[in-house]
Amino acid sequence: MSQSKSLWGGRFKTALSESALRFSSSIDHDKTLYQEDIQGSIAHVEMLAACKIVSSEEMRRVRKALKDILLEIESGELDLSWDKEDIHMAIEQRLIQKVGSMGGKLHTGRSRNDQVALDERLYLRSAITEIKKLIAQFQRVLLYKSEKYFGTIMPGYTHLQRAQPIFLSHHILAYVSMLERDYERLSDCYKRVNRLPLGAAALAGTSFPIDRLSVAKKLGFDSVLENSIDAVSDRDYIIEFVSVCSGIMMHLSRMSEELVLWTSQEFNFAKIDDAYTTGSSIMPQKKNPDMAELTRGKVGRVYGDLMNILTLMKGLPLAYNRDMQEDKLPLFDAVNTTRECVYIMTHVFIHTKFDKLRFEEELKNDFLTATEIADYLVQQGVPFREAHSITGKIVGYCIEHQTSLSKLSLKELHKFSHKFSEDVFEMLDPHKSIEHKKSSGSTAPNEVKKQIVYWTRVLKTRK
Ligand code: ARG
């Protein structure tokens, strides 16, 4: 590439070597930002005209040329190969080719440093909006499943050991609450993304009488970043966003893990439709939950993206440093991976059936209602710790005699405490155990119904 072709080549005697250009070019990835770059440039040139820094005629010609360039990029006509340095240079060079020196006026009162930050913020705004929509859609699917399976009882787990009977709907609604926090975090992060860096110029602002507020309004930003140095140095908005994505991925991996377990022959609680499972090339009987496993696996990429951007920014002096060009790789990867995973897990859940009978089988002959026995004793005036110890002894007795709580006679129970009477056997029924729950947010039928009503209302108005 000859020196004369470079837009910043004025003070250089020799051209940038090919290897240095190849090494430093970012167009292969930042071409993703072409729409945002053109959108930002149009808003900028319109403001330059309104402030009488360029004429209206110049603005109209530049704006028309920028719109044409957009079409050229979309049709694949414009060459965006590596020797163009980055998408901002490629568009500006093409503009100058089209409208001559007038194209060079577009860069008045701004620099690539604020342009890059602007493009990223515009890009992130749409990415956040899109991921929020996908999360809301996932929540709606889960809500639908929780309504469909209302009444189905399953063993609830702690330490992956059977703990107490719960409603399957209650378990699924826990996912809805988890996703709600992700949704809230995205909304909160959006507030800090939605601020205009443009007009910071390289770092110190500009001597041209530009109107940053009008650009902010035109582009739908809530406000203008108040410090020009911070405006070009800051990448907190990316760090924050990728950390929110890491949280989303962590949640998806927990759901994935449960699907992997539940679809195993050992659990057999759920079946994923053939369309969302894969077979083995060697073992014909296999049906593998690959979508859930891949989602679980892709978490590592997004955590890696977070480490990448945090480390990239560590120790950088203010303001812009070329290191920061590397920020787009983790940003784009986090957006794409998170978007894909939320989407696929939504579809996996749409195509998953839960097996009511299997749950019931597992509820029989088990110690899931042991806590109910302890609570029963408490109701008869026994202090909880003592009740817990008595019940523990009863469970130990059952294990030793290879029997279950429901098979014990009242006479056997009296060996442990005389507080037991006939009505204790009611407590052993998992349905009764669920109905006995009283606290708000519990797995009691009414409480679960309340959650369903609440989420139906919240998610109905959410776009
Ligand atoms: N490609 C660069 C980036 O993405 C553009 C900014 C370059 N600015 C500069 N002063 N060298 O960060």
CSV table of C-alpha atoms and ligand atoms in Angstrom, one decimal:
chain,number,residue,atom,x,y,z
A,1,MET,CA,0.0,0.0,0.0
A,2,SER,CA,1.5,3.4,-0.9
A,3,GLN,CA,1.8,6.1,1.6
A,4,SER,CA,-0.4,8.5,-0.3
A,5,LYS,CA,-3.3,6.2,0.1
A,6,SER,CA,-3.3,6.4,3.9
A,7,LEU,CA,-5.6,9.2,5.3
A,8,TRP,CA,-3.1,9.9,8.1
A,9,GLY,CA,0.1,9.7,5.9
A,10,GLY,CA,0.9,13.4,5.8
A,11,ARG,CA,3.9,13.4,8.2
A,12,PHE,CA,5.3,10.1,7.1
A,13,LYS,CA,8.2,9.7,4.6
A,14,THR,CA,7.7,6.1,4.0
A,15,ALA,CA,4.6,3.9,3.7
A,16,LEU,CA,3.6,1.5,6.5
A,17,SER,CA,5.2,-1.9,5.7
A,18,GLU,CA,2.9,-4.5,4.5
A,19,SER,CA,3.5,-6.7,7.5
A,20,ALA,CA,2.8,-3.9,9.9
A,21,LEU,CA,-0.4,-3.0,8.1
A,22,ARG,CA,-1.5,-6.7,8.1
A,23,PHE,CA,-0.7,-6.9,11.8
A,24,SER,CA,-2.6,-3.8,12.7
A,25,SER,CA,-5.5,-4.0,10.4
A,26,SER,CA,-8.8,-4.7,12.2
A,27,ILE,CA,-11.3,-4.6,9.3
A,28,ASP,CA,-11.8,-8.3,9.3
A,29,HIS,CA,-13.7,-8.0,12.5
A,30,ASP,CA,-14.8,-4.3,12.7
A,31,LYS,CA,-16.6,-4.5,9.4
A,32,THR,CA,-19.4,-5.8,11.6
A,33,LEU,CA,-19.9,-2.1,12.6
A,34,TYR,CA,-20.5,-0.7,9.1
A,35,GLN,CA,-24.1,0.2,9.6
A,36,GLU,CA,-23.4,1.9,12.9
A,37,ASP,CA,-20.4,3.8,11.4
A,38,ILE,CA,-22.6,5.1,8.6
A,39,GLN,CA,-25.5,6.0,10.9
A,40,GLY,CA,-23.1,7.9,13.2
A,41,SER,CA,-21.4,9.7,10.2
A,42,ILE,CA,-24.8,10.8,8.8
A,43,ALA,CA,-25.8,12.2,12.2
A,44,HIS,CA,-22.4,13.9,12.5
A,45,VAL,CA,-22.5,15.6,9.1
A,46,GLU,CA,-26.1,16.8,9.6
A,47,MET,CA,-25.0,18.4,12.8
A,48,LEU,CA,-22.0,20.0,11.1
A,49,ALA,CA,-24.4,21.6,8.6
A,50,ALA,CA,-26.8,22.7,11.3
A,51,CYS,CA,-23.8,24.4,13.0
A,52,LYS,CA,-22.7,25.9,9.7
A,53,ILE,CA,-19.4,24.1,9.8
A,54,VAL,CA,-20.2,22.6,6.3
A,55,SER,CA,-22.7,23.9,3.8
A,56,SER,CA,-26.1,22.3,3.4
A,57,GLU,CA,-25.2,21.3,-0.1
A,58,GLU,CA,-22.0,19.5,1.1
A,59,MET,CA,-24.0,17.8,3.8
A,60,ARG,CA,-26.6,16.5,1.3
A,61,ARG,CA,-23.9,15.2,-1.0
A,62,VAL,CA,-22.0,13.5,1.8
A,63,ARG,CA,-25.2,12.0,3.2
A,64,LYS,CA,-26.3,10.7,-0.1
A,65,ALA,CA,-22.8,9.2,-0.8
A,66,LEU,CA,-22.8,7.5,2.7
A,67,LYS,CA,-26.2,5.9,2.0
A,68,ASP,CA,-24.8,4.7,-1.3
A,69,ILE,CA,-21.8,3.2,0.4
A,70,LEU,CA,-24.2,1.3,2.8
A,71,LEU,CA,-25.7,-0.3,-0.3
A,72,GLU,CA,-22.3,-1.0,-1.8
A,73,ILE,CA,-21.3,-2.8,1.4
A,74,GLU,CA,-24.5,-4.7,1.7
A,75,SER,CA,-24.3,-5.9,-1.9
A,76,GLY,CA,-20.6,-6.9,-1.4
A,77,GLU,CA,-19.5,-4.4,-4.0
A,78,LEU,CA,-17.2,-2.5,-1.8
A,79,ASP,CA,-13.8,-4.1,-1.2
A,80,LEU,CA,-13.3,-4.5,2.6
A,81,SER,CA,-10.1,-6.4,2.5
A,82,TRP,CA,-7.3,-6.2,5.1
A,83,ASP,CA,-5.4,-3.4,3.5
A,84,LYS,CA,-8.2,-1.0,4.3
A,85,GLU,CA,-6.9,-0.8,8.0
A,86,ASP,CA,-10.4,-0.6,9.5
A,87,ILE,CA,-14.0,-0.1,8.6
A,88,HIS,CA,-13.9,3.7,9.5
A,89,MET,CA,-11.0,4.3,7.1
A,90,ALA,CA,-12.6,2.1,4.4
A,91,ILE,CA,-15.8,4.1,4.5
A,92,GLU,CA,-14.0,7.5,4.6
A,93,GLN,CA,-11.7,6.6,1.7
A,94,ARG,CA,-14.7,5.4,-0.4
A,95,LEU,CA,-16.5,8.7,0.5
A,96,ILE,CA,-13.6,10.8,-0.7
A,97,GLN,CA,-13.5,8.7,-3.9
A,98,LYS,CA,-17.1,9.5,-4.5
A,99,VAL,CA,-17.5,13.2,-3.5
A,100,GLY,CA,-13.9,14.4,-3.6
A,101,SER,CA,-12.3,16.6,-1.0
A,102,MET,CA,-15.6,17.4,0.5
A,103,GLY,CA,-15.6,13.9,1.9
A,104,GLY,CA,-12.6,14.9,4.0
A,105,LYS,CA,-14.7,17.5,5.8
A,106,LEU,CA,-16.8,14.7,7.5
A,107,HIS,CA,-14.1,14.1,10.0
A,108,THR,CA,-14.2,17.7,11.3
A,109,GLY,CA,-14.7,17.8,15.0
A,110,ARG,CA,-14.3,14.1,15.6
A,111,SER,CA,-11.6,11.5,15.6
A,112,ARG,CA,-11.6,7.7,15.1
A,113,ASN,CA,-11.3,7.4,18.8
A,114,ASP,CA,-14.8,8.7,19.5
A,115,GLN,CA,-16.1,7.2,16.3
A,116,VAL,CA,-15.1,3.7,17.4
A,117,ALA,CA,-16.7,4.2,20.8
A,118,LEU,CA,-19.8,5.6,19.2
A,119,ASP,CA,-20.1,2.6,16.8
A,120,GLU,CA,-19.7,0.1,19.7
A,121,ARG,CA,-22.3,1.8,21.8
A,122,LEU,CA,-24.8,1.8,18.9
A,123,TYR,CA,-24.0,-1.8,18.2
A,124,LEU,CA,-24.4,-2.7,21.9
A,125,ARG,CA,-27.7,-0.9,22.1
A,126,SER,CA,-29.2,-3.2,19.5
A,127,ALA,CA,-27.5,-6.3,20.9
A,128,ILE,CA,-28.9,-5.6,24.4
A,129,THR,CA,-32.4,-5.0,23.0
A,130,GLU,CA,-32.2,-8.2,21.0
A,131,ILE,CA,-30.9,-10.4,23.9
A,132,LYS,CA,-33.6,-8.9,26.2
A,133,LYS,CA,-36.2,-9.9,23.7
A,134,LEU,CA,-34.8,-13.4,23.5
A,135,ILE,CA,-34.7,-13.7,27.3
A,136,ALA,CA,-38.3,-12.6,27.6
A,137,GLN,CA,-39.3,-15.2,25.0
A,138,PHE,CA,-37.5,-17.9,26.9
A,139,GLN,CA,-39.3,-16.8,30.1
A,140,ARG,CA,-42.6,-17.0,28.3
A,141,VAL,CA,-41.8,-20.6,27.2
A,142,LEU,CA,-40.9,-21.6,30.7
A,143,LEU,CA,-44.0,-19.9,32.1
A,144,TYR,CA,-46.1,-21.9,29.6
A,145,LYS,CA,-44.4,-25.1,30.7
A,146,SER,CA,-45.0,-24.3,34.3
A,147,GLU,CA,-48.7,-23.9,33.6
A,148,LYS,CA,-48.9,-27.0,31.5
A,149,TYR,CA,-47.3,-29.1,34.2
A,150,PHE,CA,-49.1,-27.5,37.1
A,151,GLY,CA,-49.9,-30.2,39.7
A,152,THR,CA,-47.0,-32.5,38.7
A,153,ILE,CA,-44.9,-33.3,41.8
A,154,MET,CA,-41.2,-34.2,41.7
A,155,PRO,CA,-38.4,-34.7,44.2
A,156,GLY,CA,-36.7,-31.5,45.0
A,157,TYR,CA,-32.9,-31.7,45.5
A,158,THR,CA,-30.2,-30.2,47.6
A,159,HIS,CA,-26.6,-31.5,47.2
A,160,LEU,CA,-28.2,-33.5,44.3
A,161,GLN,CA,-29.7,-35.7,47.1
A,162,ARG,CA,-33.5,-36.0,47.3
A,163,ALA,CA,-34.8,-33.4,49.7
A,164,GLN,CA,-38.5,-32.6,49.7
A,165,PRO,CA,-41.4,-33.0,47.3
A,166,ILE,CA,-41.9,-29.9,45.1
A,167,PHE,CA,-44.0,-28.9,42.2
A,168,LEU,CA,-42.2,-29.2,38.8
A,169,SER,CA,-43.8,-25.8,38.0
A,170,HIS,CA,-42.0,-24.3,41.0
A,171,HIS,CA,-38.7,-25.6,39.8
A,172,ILE,CA,-39.3,-24.3,36.3
A,173,LEU,CA,-40.4,-20.9,37.7
A,174,ALA,CA,-37.1,-20.7,39.5
A,175,TYR,CA,-35.5,-20.4,36.0
A,176,VAL,CA,-37.9,-17.6,35.2
A,177,SER,CA,-36.7,-15.7,38.3
A,178,MET,CA,-33.0,-16.3,37.4
A,179,LEU,CA,-33.6,-15.0,33.9
A,180,GLU,CA,-35.5,-12.0,35.3
A,181,ARG,CA,-32.3,-10.9,37.0
A,182,ASP,CA,-30.4,-11.2,33.8
A,183,TYR,CA,-33.1,-9.1,32.1
A,184,GLU,CA,-32.8,-6.4,34.8
A,185,ARG,CA,-29.0,-6.4,34.6
A,186,LEU,CA,-29.2,-5.9,30.8
A,187,SER,CA,-31.6,-3.0,31.2
A,188,ASP,CA,-29.4,-1.4,33.8
A,189,CYS,CA,-26.3,-1.8,31.7
A,190,TYR,CA,-28.1,-0.2,28.8
A,191,LYS,CA,-28.4,3.0,30.7
A,192,ARG,CA,-24.6,3.4,30.8
A,193,VAL,CA,-24.2,2.3,27.2
A,194,ASN,CA,-26.7,4.8,26.0
A,195,ARG,CA,-24.5,7.9,26.3
A,196,LEU,CA,-22.9,9.8,23.4
A,197,PRO,CA,-19.1,9.8,23.1
A,198,LEU,CA,-19.0,11.6,19.8
A,199,GLY,CA,-17.5,15.1,19.8
A,200,ALA,CA,-14.8,14.1,22.3
A,201,ALA,CA,-12.5,14.2,19.3
A,202,ALA,CA,-9.1,12.6,20.0
A,203,LEU,CA,-9.3,13.3,23.7
A,204,ALA,CA,-9.5,17.1,24.4
A,205,GLY,CA,-12.7,18.1,22.5
A,206,THR,CA,-12.6,20.4,19.5
A,207,SER,CA,-12.4,24.1,18.7
A,208,PHE,CA,-15.2,23.8,16.2
A,209,PRO,CA,-18.6,25.0,17.5
A,210,ILE,CA,-20.2,21.5,17.3
A,211,ASP,CA,-23.5,20.6,19.0
A,212,ARG,CA,-23.1,17.3,20.7
A,213,LEU,CA,-26.5,17.3,22.3
A,214,SER,CA,-28.3,17.5,18.9
A,215,VAL,CA,-26.3,14.4,17.8
A,216,ALA,CA,-27.2,12.6,21.0
A,217,LYS,CA,-30.9,13.4,20.3
A,218,LYS,CA,-30.7,12.4,16.7
A,219,LEU,CA,-29.2,9.0,17.6
A,220,GLY,CA,-31.5,8.4,20.6
A,221,PHE,CA,-28.8,8.7,23.3
A,222,ASP,CA,-30.0,9.7,26.8
A,223,SER,CA,-27.2,12.1,27.3
A,224,VAL,CA,-23.7,13.2,26.3
A,225,LEU,CA,-20.6,11.8,28.1
A,226,GLU,CA,-19.5,14.7,30.2
A,227,ASN,CA,-15.7,14.2,30.0
A,228,SER,CA,-14.0,14.0,26.6
A,229,ILE,CA,-11.0,12.1,28.0
A,230,ASP,CA,-13.3,9.5,29.6
A,231,ALA,CA,-15.5,9.3,26.5
A,232,VAL,CA,-12.6,7.9,24.4
A,233,SER,CA,-10.9,5.9,27.2
A,234,ASP,CA,-13.9,4.1,28.7
A,235,ARG,CA,-14.7,0.5,27.9
A,236,ASP,CA,-16.5,-0.2,31.1
A,237,TYR,CA,-19.7,-0.5,29.1
A,238,ILE,CA,-18.2,-3.5,27.3
A,239,ILE,CA,-16.9,-5.1,30.5
A,240,GLU,CA,-20.2,-4.6,32.2
A,241,PHE,CA,-22.1,-6.1,29.3
A,242,VAL,CA,-19.8,-9.1,29.0
A,243,SER,CA,-20.1,-9.7,32.7
A,244,VAL,CA,-23.9,-9.7,32.3
A,245,CYS,CA,-23.5,-12.2,29.5
A,246,SER,CA,-21.3,-14.3,31.7
A,247,GLY,CA,-24.2,-14.4,34.3
A,248,ILE,CA,-26.7,-15.4,31.6
A,249,MET,CA,-24.4,-18.2,30.4
A,250,MET,CA,-23.8,-19.4,33.9
A,251,HIS,CA,-27.6,-19.6,34.4
A,252,LEU,CA,-28.0,-21.4,31.0
A,253,SER,CA,-25.3,-23.9,32.0
A,254,ARG,CA,-27.2,-24.8,35.2
A,255,MET,CA,-30.3,-25.4,33.2
A,256,SER,CA,-28.3,-27.4,30.7
A,257,GLU,CA,-26.8,-29.5,33.4
A,258,GLU,CA,-30.3,-30.4,34.7
A,259,LEU,CA,-31.5,-31.3,31.3
A,260,VAL,CA,-28.5,-33.5,30.8
A,261,LEU,CA,-29.2,-35.2,34.1
A,262,TRP,CA,-32.9,-35.5,33.7
A,263,THR,CA,-32.7,-36.9,30.2
A,264,SER,CA,-30.2,-39.6,31.3
A,265,GLN,CA,-31.5,-43.1,31.7
A,266,GLU,CA,-30.7,-42.9,35.4
A,267,PHE,CA,-33.2,-40.1,35.9
A,268,ASN,CA,-35.4,-40.4,32.9
A,269,PHE,CA,-37.5,-37.4,34.0
A,270,ALA,CA,-37.5,-35.6,30.7
A,271,LYS,CA,-37.3,-36.3,27.0
A,272,ILE,CA,-36.0,-33.9,24.4
A,273,ASP,CA,-37.6,-34.1,20.9
A,274,ASP,CA,-35.4,-35.9,18.2
A,275,ALA,CA,-35.1,-32.6,16.4
A,276,TYR,CA,-33.0,-31.2,19.2
A,277,THR,CA,-30.9,-34.2,20.1
A,278,THR,CA,-28.2,-36.1,18.2
A,279,GLY,CA,-27.2,-39.7,17.8
A,280,SER,CA,-23.9,-41.5,18.2
A,281,SER,CA,-21.9,-42.5,15.2
A,282,ILE,CA,-21.1,-45.9,16.9
A,283,MET,CA,-23.8,-46.6,19.5
A,284,PRO,CA,-27.2,-46.8,17.8
A,285,GLN,CA,-29.2,-46.7,21.1
A,286,LYS,CA,-27.8,-43.2,22.0
A,287,LYS,CA,-29.8,-40.0,22.0
A,288,ASN,CA,-27.6,-37.2,23.2
A,289,PRO,CA,-28.6,-33.8,24.7
A,290,ASP,CA,-25.9,-32.0,22.6
A,291,MET,CA,-27.6,-28.6,22.5
A,292,ALA,CA,-27.6,-28.5,26.3
A,293,GLU,CA,-24.0,-29.8,26.5
A,294,LEU,CA,-22.8,-27.3,23.9
A,295,THR,CA,-24.5,-24.4,25.8
A,296,ARG,CA,-22.8,-25.6,29.0
A,297,GLY,CA,-19.5,-25.7,27.1
A,298,LYS,CA,-19.8,-22.3,25.5
A,299,VAL,CA,-19.9,-20.7,28.9
A,300,GLY,CA,-16.1,-21.0,28.9
A,301,ARG,CA,-15.9,-18.8,25.8
A,302,VAL,CA,-17.9,-16.0,27.4
A,303,TYR,CA,-16.0,-16.1,30.7
A,304,GLY,CA,-12.9,-16.0,28.5
A,305,ASP,CA,-14.2,-12.9,26.8
A,306,LEU,CA,-14.7,-11.3,30.1
A,307,MET,CA,-11.1,-12.1,31.2
A,308,ASN,CA,-9.9,-10.9,27.8
A,309,ILE,CA,-11.5,-7.4,28.0
A,310,LEU,CA,-10.7,-7.0,31.7
A,311,THR,CA,-7.0,-7.8,31.1
A,312,LEU,CA,-7.0,-5.7,27.9
A,313,MET,CA,-8.0,-2.6,29.9
A,314,LYS,CA,-5.9,-3.2,32.9
A,315,GLY,CA,-3.1,-0.6,33.4
A,316,LEU,CA,-3.9,1.3,30.2
A,317,PRO,CA,-3.1,5.0,30.6
A,318,LEU,CA,-5.8,7.5,29.6
A,319,ALA,CA,-6.9,8.2,26.9
A,320,TYR,CA,-7.1,6.0,23.8
A,321,ASN,CA,-4.4,3.3,23.2
A,322,ARG,CA,-4.3,1.1,20.2
A,323,ASP,CA,-4.6,-2.0,22.5
A,324,MET,CA,-8.3,-1.0,22.7
A,325,GLN,CA,-8.8,-2.1,19.1
A,326,GLU,CA,-8.7,-5.6,20.5
A,327,ASP,CA,-11.9,-5.0,22.4
A,328,LYS,CA,-14.2,-6.0,19.5
A,329,LEU,CA,-13.3,-9.6,19.5
A,330,PRO,CA,-14.5,-10.4,23.0
A,331,LEU,CA,-17.5,-8.1,22.5
A,332,PHE,CA,-18.7,-9.7,19.3
A,333,ASP,CA,-18.0,-13.2,20.6
A,334,ALA,CA,-20.0,-12.6,23.8
A,335,VAL,CA,-22.9,-11.1,21.9
A,336,ASN,CA,-23.1,-13.9,19.3
A,337,THR,CA,-22.5,-16.8,21.8
A,338,THR,CA,-25.0,-15.5,24.3
A,339,ARG,CA,-27.6,-14.7,21.7
A,340,GLU,CA,-27.3,-18.2,20.1
A,341,CYS,CA,-27.4,-20.0,23.4
A,342,VAL,CA,-30.5,-18.2,24.8
A,343,TYR,CA,-32.2,-19.0,21.5
A,344,ILE,CA,-31.3,-22.6,21.3
A,345,MET,CA,-32.1,-23.3,24.9
A,346,THR,CA,-35.5,-21.7,24.4
A,347,HIS,CA,-36.2,-24.2,21.6
A,348,VAL,CA,-34.8,-27.1,23.5
A,349,PHE,CA,-37.3,-26.3,26.3
A,350,ILE,CA,-40.2,-25.9,23.8
A,351,HIS,CA,-39.4,-29.4,22.6
A,352,THR,CA,-38.9,-31.1,26.0
A,353,LYS,CA,-41.6,-33.2,27.7
A,354,PHE,CA,-41.5,-34.1,31.4
A,355,ASP,CA,-42.6,-37.5,32.6
A,356,LYS,CA,-45.2,-37.2,35.3
A,357,LEU,CA,-45.3,-41.0,36.0
A,358,ARG,CA,-41.6,-41.2,36.4
A,359,PHE,CA,-41.6,-38.5,39.0
A,360,GLU,CA,-44.3,-40.3,40.8
A,361,GLU,CA,-42.4,-43.5,40.9
A,362,GLU,CA,-39.5,-41.7,42.5
A,363,LEU,CA,-41.7,-40.1,45.1
A,364,LYS,CA,-42.8,-43.5,46.4
A,365,ASN,CA,-40.7,-45.4,49.0
A,366,ASP,CA,-38.6,-42.4,49.8
A,367,PHE,CA,-37.6,-40.2,52.7
A,368,LEU,CA,-38.7,-37.0,50.9
A,369,THR,CA,-41.3,-36.3,53.6
A,370,ALA,CA,-39.0,-36.8,56.5
A,371,THR,CA,-39.1,-33.0,57.2
A,372,GLU,CA,-42.9,-33.3,57.5
A,373,ILE,CA,-42.5,-35.8,60.3
A,374,ALA,CA,-40.2,-33.4,62.1
A,375,ASP,CA,-42.6,-30.6,61.6
A,376,TYR,CA,-45.4,-32.8,62.8
A,377,LEU,CA,-43.6,-33.4,66.1
A,378,VAL,CA,-42.9,-29.7,66.4
A,379,GLN,CA,-46.6,-29.1,66.1
A,380,GLN,CA,-47.1,-31.5,69.0
A,381,GLY,CA,-44.8,-29.3,71.1
A,382,VAL,CA,-41.4,-31.0,70.5
A,383,PRO,CA,-38.5,-28.5,70.0
A,384,PHE,CA,-37.4,-28.6,66.3
A,385,ARG,CA,-33.8,-29.9,67.1
A,386,GLU,CA,-35.2,-32.8,69.1
A,387,ALA,CA,-37.9,-33.5,66.4
A,388,HIS,CA,-35.1,-33.5,63.8
A,389,SER,CA,-33.1,-36.0,65.8
A,390,ILE,CA,-36.1,-38.3,66.4
A,391,THR,CA,-36.9,-38.3,62.7
A,392,GLY,CA,-33.3,-39.0,61.9
A,393,LYS,CA,-33.5,-42.1,64.1
A,394,ILE,CA,-36.7,-43.2,62.4
A,395,VAL,CA,-35.0,-42.8,58.9
A,396,GLY,CA,-32.0,-44.8,60.2
A,397,TYR,CA,-34.4,-47.5,61.5
A,398,CYS,CA,-36.1,-47.7,58.0
A,399,ILE,CA,-32.7,-48.1,56.3
A,400,GLU,CA,-31.6,-50.7,58.7
A,401,HIS,CA,-34.9,-52.7,58.3
A,402,GLN,CA,-35.1,-52.0,54.5
A,403,THR,CA,-38.5,-50.3,54.8
A,404,SER,CA,-39.9,-46.9,54.2
A,405,LEU,CA,-41.6,-44.2,56.3
A,406,SER,CA,-45.1,-45.0,54.9
A,407,LYS,CA,-44.8,-48.7,55.7
A,408,LEU,CA,-44.1,-48.1,59.5
A,409,SER,CA,-46.9,-48.9,61.9
A,410,LEU,CA,-47.9,-46.5,64.6
A,411,LYS,CA,-46.5,-49.0,67.1
A,412,GLU,CA,-43.1,-48.8,65.5
A,413,LEU,CA,-43.3,-45.0,65.5
A,414,HIS,CA,-44.1,-45.0,69.2
A,415,LYS,CA,-40.8,-46.6,69.9
A,416,PHE,CA,-39.3,-43.2,68.9
A,417,SER,CA,-42.0,-40.8,70.3
A,418,HIS,CA,-45.4,-41.1,71.9
A,419,LYS,CA,-46.4,-37.8,70.3
A,420,PHE,CA,-47.3,-39.7,67.1
A,421,SER,CA,-50.9,-40.5,66.4
A,422,GLU,CA,-52.8,-41.9,63.3
A,423,ASP,CA,-52.9,-38.5,61.5
A,424,VAL,CA,-49.1,-38.6,61.0
A,425,PHE,CA,-49.5,-40.9,58.0
A,426,GLU,CA,-51.3,-38.1,56.1
A,427,MET,CA,-48.0,-36.1,56.3
A,428,LEU,CA,-46.2,-38.8,54.4
A,429,ASP,CA,-48.2,-38.2,51.2
A,430,PRO,CA,-46.1,-35.9,49.0
A,431,HIS,CA,-49.3,-34.1,47.8
A,432,LYS,CA,-50.2,-33.3,51.4
A,433,SER,CA,-46.7,-32.2,52.2
A,434,ILE,CA,-46.9,-29.7,49.4
A,435,GLU,CA,-50.3,-28.5,50.5
A,436,HIS,CA,-49.1,-28.0,54.0
A,437,LYS,CA,-46.5,-25.4,53.0
A,438,LYS,CA,-47.6,-22.0,54.0
A,439,SER,CA,-44.8,-19.5,53.5
A,440,SER,CA,-44.9,-17.0,50.6
A,441,GLY,CA,-42.7,-18.1,47.7
A,442,SER,CA,-43.1,-21.8,48.7
A,443,THR,CA,-44.0,-24.7,46.6
A,444,ALA,CA,-47.6,-24.7,48.0
A,445,PRO,CA,-50.2,-24.8,45.2
A,446,ASN,CA,-51.5,-21.3,45.9
A,447,GLU,CA,-48.1,-19.8,46.1
A,448,VAL,CA,-47.0,-21.4,42.8
A,449,LYS,CA,-50.3,-20.2,41.2
A,450,LYS,CA,-49.4,-16.7,42.5
A,451,GLN,CA,-46.1,-16.9,40.7
A,452,ILE,CA,-47.8,-17.9,37.5
A,453,VAL,CA,-50.3,-15.0,37.7
A,454,TYR,CA,-47.5,-12.6,38.5
A,455,TRP,CA,-45.3,-13.7,35.6
A,456,THR,CA,-48.2,-13.8,33.2
A,457,ARG,CA,-48.9,-10.2,34.0
A,458,VAL,CA,-45.2,-9.1,33.8
A,459,LEU,CA,-44.4,-11.0,30.6
A,460,LYS,CA,-47.6,-10.0,28.8
A,461,THR,CA,-46.6,-6.3,28.5
A,462,ARG,CA,-42.9,-7.1,27.7
A,463,LYS,CA,-42.0,-6.9,24.1
B,1,ARG,N1,-9.1,0.5,14.4
B,1,ARG,C1,-9.0,1.4,15.6
B,1,ARG,C2,-9.8,0.8,16.7
B,1,ARG,O1,-10.7,0.1,16.5
B,1,ARG,C3,-9.4,2.7,15.3
B,1,ARG,C4,-8.9,3.8,16.2
B,1,ARG,C5,-7.6,4.2,15.8
B,1,ARG,N2,-7.2,5.4,16.3
B,1,ARG,C6,-6.0,5.8,16.3
B,1,ARG,N3,-5.7,6.9,16.8
B,1,ARG,N4,-5.0,5.0,15.8
B,1,ARG,O2,-9.6,1.0,17.9
